[in-house]
Amino acid sequence: MFRFVSLRVLTYVILAFVATSFAYLLSAWMMHPEEVLYPPIATEPVPPATAQMYLDVRNVNPDTPIFERYANWLGGLIRGDFGVTTGTNKSMVPVIDELATRIPISLRLVVIGTAIGTFLGILFGMIAAVRRDSLGDRLSTLLAFFILSLPTPVIILIVQQTNQTIMDAAGWGLPAINPINPLLEAGSWASISYQIKALIMPTIVLAVTAAASYSRYMKVTTLDVLGSDYLRTARAKGLTRGKAMNRHGLRMALIPMGQYFAFAVGGAFSGSLFVELMFNWQGIGRFVISAIGMADVNGTAGVVFYTAVLTLLSATFADILQGALDPRIR
């Protein structure tokens, strides 16, 4: 198992490096930071010497060959330096500082929402498969397809409107936007309580979408297991369907879910972009939208690196889980 996981990790590291390098080269080729040195309201042109100094110090000068800029960026990446922000932001803010500030905010959403959604999806998918064609199965299938057919912004609006309706009727509700209340003292219990309440609605959105997807996939894998020879043999020996499923079927049904989980994390990150924008969370999603809008080459590449590492870690966890569940790998 150690050799299996080690080879997979090495493959993921190479893929993460290739993806990040490709993202930097594509951003450096297609983005033009020199065109957004100052906001459009500027009345005087930027002096050429100032523009050249601005672009050189940020390693985004289009007069410099792109592979030379890539080599400079790669040398900084090896040292843990992602460069500084570019675009209309004239302050040289290190990208690593932006990522360090925003990653915990995004991870708070993605990890909690994905964990809850995964658990609920596996649970409801397995129950729907074991009780196939029952009323519960049909209702869960209908609800899952309804959720999957809705774009994430629509789900967010439904959750926000439901919260607003409850507030109008009962006078109590959850914070609609902004997880930080500037009127509360930082670190106080009131501030912490407010942040916990503000986390509930974004988590519901991510958990609901994840649960709908996982439940469909889990139902399919569980149905395959229920029709397998070894499970029919176990039932022929006197085990009930529930005991046979718990002892023999659940492990085999979870094996494909591990690989699905690894790539579903990327989907959770994509969904968190809308969540951060519509709930006003200052995470990676809002940063990448701002970076693309300002032609921030270094910031865009830094976000892709974060996404690649997140996928690498989730894929490694999925491989470890697969090795623990599948004796053939051990």
PDB file of N, CA and C in Angstrom, residues 39-79:
ATOM      1  N   PRO A  39      -6.248  53.173 -13.046  1.00  0.00           N
ATOM      2  CA  PRO A  39      -7.677  53.106 -13.397  1.00  0.00           C
ATOM      3  C   PRO A  39      -7.997  53.956 -14.626  1.00  0.00           C
ATOM      4  N   PRO A  40      -9.082  53.642 -15.322  1.00  0.00           N
ATOM      5  CA  PRO A  40      -9.441  54.392 -16.537  1.00  0.00           C
ATOM      6  C   PRO A  40      -9.685  55.875 -16.293  1.00  0.00           C
ATOM      7  N   ILE A  41      -9.947  56.270 -15.043  1.00  0.00           N
ATOM      8  CA  ILE A  41     -10.229  57.682 -14.770  1.00  0.00           C
ATOM      9  C   ILE A  41      -8.961  58.518 -14.771  1.00  0.00           C
ATOM     10  N   ALA A  42      -7.785  57.892 -14.887  1.00  0.00           N
ATOM     11  CA  ALA A  42      -6.538  58.662 -14.897  1.00  0.00           C
ATOM     12  C   ALA A  42      -6.535  59.630 -16.079  1.00  0.00           C
ATOM     13  N   THR A  43      -6.162  60.888 -15.804  1.00  0.00           N
ATOM     14  CA  THR A  43      -6.188  61.922 -16.846  1.00  0.00           C
ATOM     15  C   THR A  43      -4.848  62.093 -17.542  1.00  0.00           C
ATOM     16  N   GLU A  44      -3.775  61.594 -16.943  1.00  0.00           N
ATOM     17  CA  GLU A  44      -2.458  61.745 -17.540  1.00  0.00           C
ATOM     18  C   GLU A  44      -1.881  60.365 -17.853  1.00  0.00           C
ATOM     19  N   PRO A  45      -1.201  60.228 -18.977  1.00  0.00           N
ATOM     20  CA  PRO A  45      -0.592  58.933 -19.300  1.00  0.00           C
ATOM     21  C   PRO A  45       0.546  58.610 -18.350  1.00  0.00           C
ATOM     22  N   VAL A  46       0.797  57.327 -18.180  1.00  0.00           N
ATOM     23  CA  VAL A  46       1.873  56.883 -17.315  1.00  0.00           C
ATOM     24  C   VAL A  46       3.200  57.122 -18.025  1.00  0.00           C
ATOM     25  N   PRO A  47       4.159  57.778 -17.383  1.00  0.00           N
ATOM     26  CA  PRO A  47       5.463  57.972 -18.023  1.00  0.00           C
ATOM     27  C   PRO A  47       6.085  56.626 -18.396  1.00  0.00           C
ATOM     28  N   PRO A  48       6.708  56.521 -19.572  1.00  0.00           N
ATOM     29  CA  PRO A  48       7.289  55.233 -20.009  1.00  0.00           C
ATOM     30  C   PRO A  48       8.270  54.645 -19.011  1.00  0.00           C
ATOM     31  N   ALA A  49       9.106  55.467 -18.414  1.00  0.00           N
ATOM     32  CA  ALA A  49      10.086  54.953 -17.459  1.00  0.00           C
ATOM     33  C   ALA A  49       9.391  54.361 -16.233  1.00  0.00           C
ATOM     34  N   THR A  50       8.327  55.030 -15.777  1.00  0.00           N
ATOM     35  CA  THR A  50       7.573  54.522 -14.626  1.00  0.00           C
ATOM     36  C   THR A  50       6.883  53.206 -14.957  1.00  0.00           C
ATOM     37  N   ALA A  51       6.317  53.141 -16.153  1.00  0.00           N
ATOM     38  CA  ALA A  51       5.640  51.915 -16.573  1.00  0.00           C
ATOM     39  C   ALA A  51       6.619  50.749 -16.660  1.00  0.00           C
ATOM     40  N   GLN A  52       7.800  50.996 -17.248  1.00  0.00           N
ATOM     41  CA  GLN A  52       8.789  49.924 -17.367  1.00  0.00           C
ATOM     42  C   GLN A  52       9.244  49.440 -15.993  1.00  0.00           C
ATOM     43  N   MET A  53       9.474  50.362 -15.073  1.00  0.00           N
ATOM     44  CA  MET A  53       9.904  49.984 -13.727  1.00  0.00           C
ATOM     45  C   MET A  53       8.808  49.189 -13.019  1.00  0.00           C
ATOM     46  N   TYR A  54       7.539  49.628 -13.195  1.00  0.00           N
ATOM     47  CA  TYR A  54       6.407  48.932 -12.587  1.00  0.00           C
ATOM     48  C   TYR A  54       6.336  47.488 -13.087  1.00  0.00           C
ATOM     49  N   LEU A  55       6.480  47.305 -14.399  1.00  0.00           N
ATOM     50  CA  LEU A  55       6.346  45.975 -14.996  1.00  0.00           C
ATOM     51  C   LEU A  55       7.539  45.094 -14.671  1.00  0.00           C
ATOM     52  N   ASP A  56       8.745  45.666 -14.668  1.00  0.00           N
ATOM     53  CA  ASP A  56       9.948  44.862 -14.410  1.00  0.00           C
ATOM     54  C   ASP A  56       9.970  44.328 -12.988  1.00  0.00           C
ATOM     55  N   VAL A  57       9.619  45.192 -12.023  1.00  0.00           N
ATOM     56  CA  VAL A  57       9.712  44.777 -10.632  1.00  0.00           C
ATOM     57  C   VAL A  57       8.681  43.699 -10.309  1.00  0.00           C
ATOM     58  N   ARG A  58       7.603  43.612 -11.104  1.00  0.00           N
ATOM     59  CA  ARG A  58       6.579  42.594 -10.903  1.00  0.00           C
ATOM     60  C   ARG A  58       6.737  41.396 -11.840  1.00  0.00           C
ATOM     61  N   ASN A  59       7.750  41.432 -12.674  1.00  0.00           N
ATOM     62  CA  ASN A  59       8.051  40.333 -13.600  1.00  0.00           C
ATOM     63  C   ASN A  59       6.904  40.094 -14.583  1.00  0.00           C
ATOM     64  N   VAL A  60       6.312  41.173 -15.077  1.00  0.00           N
ATOM     65  CA  VAL A  60       5.211  41.049 -16.034  1.00  0.00           C
ATOM     66  C   VAL A  60       5.433  41.932 -17.262  1.00  0.00           C
ATOM     67  N   ASN A  61       6.665  42.324 -17.512  1.00  0.00           N
ATOM     68  CA  ASN A  61       6.966  43.197 -18.651  1.00  0.00           C
ATOM     69  C   ASN A  61       6.805  42.411 -19.954  1.00  0.00           C
ATOM     70  N   PRO A  62       5.896  42.806 -20.845  1.00  0.00           N
ATOM     71  CA  PRO A  62       5.713  42.056 -22.090  1.00  0.00           C
ATOM     72  C   PRO A  62       6.915  42.124 -23.016  1.00  0.00           C
ATOM     73  N   ASP A  63       7.824  43.106 -22.790  1.00  0.00           N
ATOM     74  CA  ASP A  63       9.033  43.185 -23.604  1.00  0.00           C
ATOM     75  C   ASP A  63      10.043  42.099 -23.242  1.00  0.00           C
ATOM     76  N   THR A  64       9.876  41.518 -22.055  1.00  0.00           N
ATOM     77  CA  THR A  64      10.736  40.409 -21.631  1.00  0.00           C
ATOM     78  C   THR A  64      10.165  39.110 -22.181  1.00  0.00           C
ATOM     79  N   PRO A  65      10.987  38.243 -22.785  1.00  0.00           N
ATOM     80  CA  PRO A  65      10.475  36.968 -23.318  1.00  0.00           C
ATOM     81  C   PRO A  65       9.705  36.196 -22.261  1.00  0.00           C
ATOM     82  N   ILE A  66       8.625  35.564 -22.678  1.00  0.00           N
ATOM     83  CA  ILE A  66       7.727  34.926 -21.729  1.00  0.00           C
ATOM     84  C   ILE A  66       8.410  33.801 -20.958  1.00  0.00           C
ATOM     85  N   PHE A  67       9.309  33.064 -21.612  1.00  0.00           N
ATOM     86  CA  PHE A  67       9.974  31.967 -20.904  1.00  0.00           C
ATOM     87  C   PHE A  67      11.026  32.484 -19.934  1.00  0.00           C
ATOM     88  N   GLU A  68      11.542  33.660 -20.185  1.00  0.00           N
ATOM     89  CA  GLU A  68      12.436  34.278 -19.201  1.00  0.00           C
ATOM     90  C   GLU A  68      11.652  34.683 -17.964  1.00  0.00           C
ATOM     91  N   ARG A  69      10.444  35.242 -18.182  1.00  0.00           N
ATOM     92  CA  ARG A  69       9.580  35.569 -17.041  1.00  0.00           C
ATOM     93  C   ARG A  69       9.169  34.306 -16.294  1.00  0.00           C
ATOM     94  N   TYR A  70       8.903  33.239 -17.055  1.00  0.00           N
ATOM     95  CA  TYR A  70       8.531  31.966 -16.414  1.00  0.00           C
ATOM     96  C   TYR A  70       9.675  31.421 -15.571  1.00  0.00           C
ATOM     97  N   ALA A  71      10.914  31.540 -16.073  1.00  0.00           N
ATOM     98  CA  ALA A  71      12.069  31.063 -15.314  1.00  0.00           C
ATOM     99  C   ALA A  71      12.226  31.859 -14.015  1.00  0.00           C
ATOM    100  N   ASN A  72      12.016  33.176 -14.087  1.00  0.00           N
ATOM    101  CA  ASN A  72      12.090  33.997 -12.870  1.00  0.00           C
ATOM    102  C   ASN A  72      10.996  33.602 -11.880  1.00  0.00           C
ATOM    103  N   TRP A  73       9.786  33.386 -12.407  1.00  0.00           N
ATOM    104  CA  TRP A  73       8.673  32.983 -11.542  1.00  0.00           C
ATOM    105  C   TRP A  73       8.920  31.616 -10.929  1.00  0.00           C
ATOM    106  N   LEU A  74       9.458  30.699 -11.727  1.00  0.00           N
ATOM    107  CA  LEU A  74       9.714  29.348 -11.225  1.00  0.00           C
ATOM    108  C   LEU A  74      10.789  29.365 -10.142  1.00  0.00           C
ATOM    109  N   GLY A  75      11.829  30.208 -10.322  1.00  0.00           N
ATOM    110  CA  GLY A  75      12.843  30.329  -9.282  1.00  0.00           C
ATOM    111  C   GLY A  75      12.255  30.830  -7.970  1.00  0.00           C
ATOM    112  N   GLY A  76      11.317  31.783  -8.071  1.00  0.00           N
ATOM    113  CA  GLY A  76      10.650  32.251  -6.858  1.00  0.00           C
ATOM    114  C   GLY A  76       9.753  31.194  -6.253  1.00  0.00           C
ATOM    115  N   LEU A  77       9.077  30.410  -7.104  1.00  0.00           N
ATOM    116  CA  LEU A  77       8.189  29.357  -6.607  1.00  0.00           C
ATOM    117  C   LEU A  77       8.966  28.324  -5.804  1.00  0.00           C
ATOM    118  N   ILE A  78      10.155  27.988  -6.258  1.00  0.00           N
ATOM    119  CA  ILE A  78      10.982  27.013  -5.527  1.00  0.00           C
ATOM    120  C   ILE A  78      11.328  27.544  -4.136  1.00  0.00           C
ATOM    121  N   ARG A  79      11.489  28.858  -4.033  1.00  0.00           N
ATOM    122  CA  ARG A  79      11.802  29.476  -2.734  1.00  0.00           C
ATOM    123  C   ARG A  79      10.540  29.790  -1.919  1.00  0.00           C
TER     124      ARG A  79
END
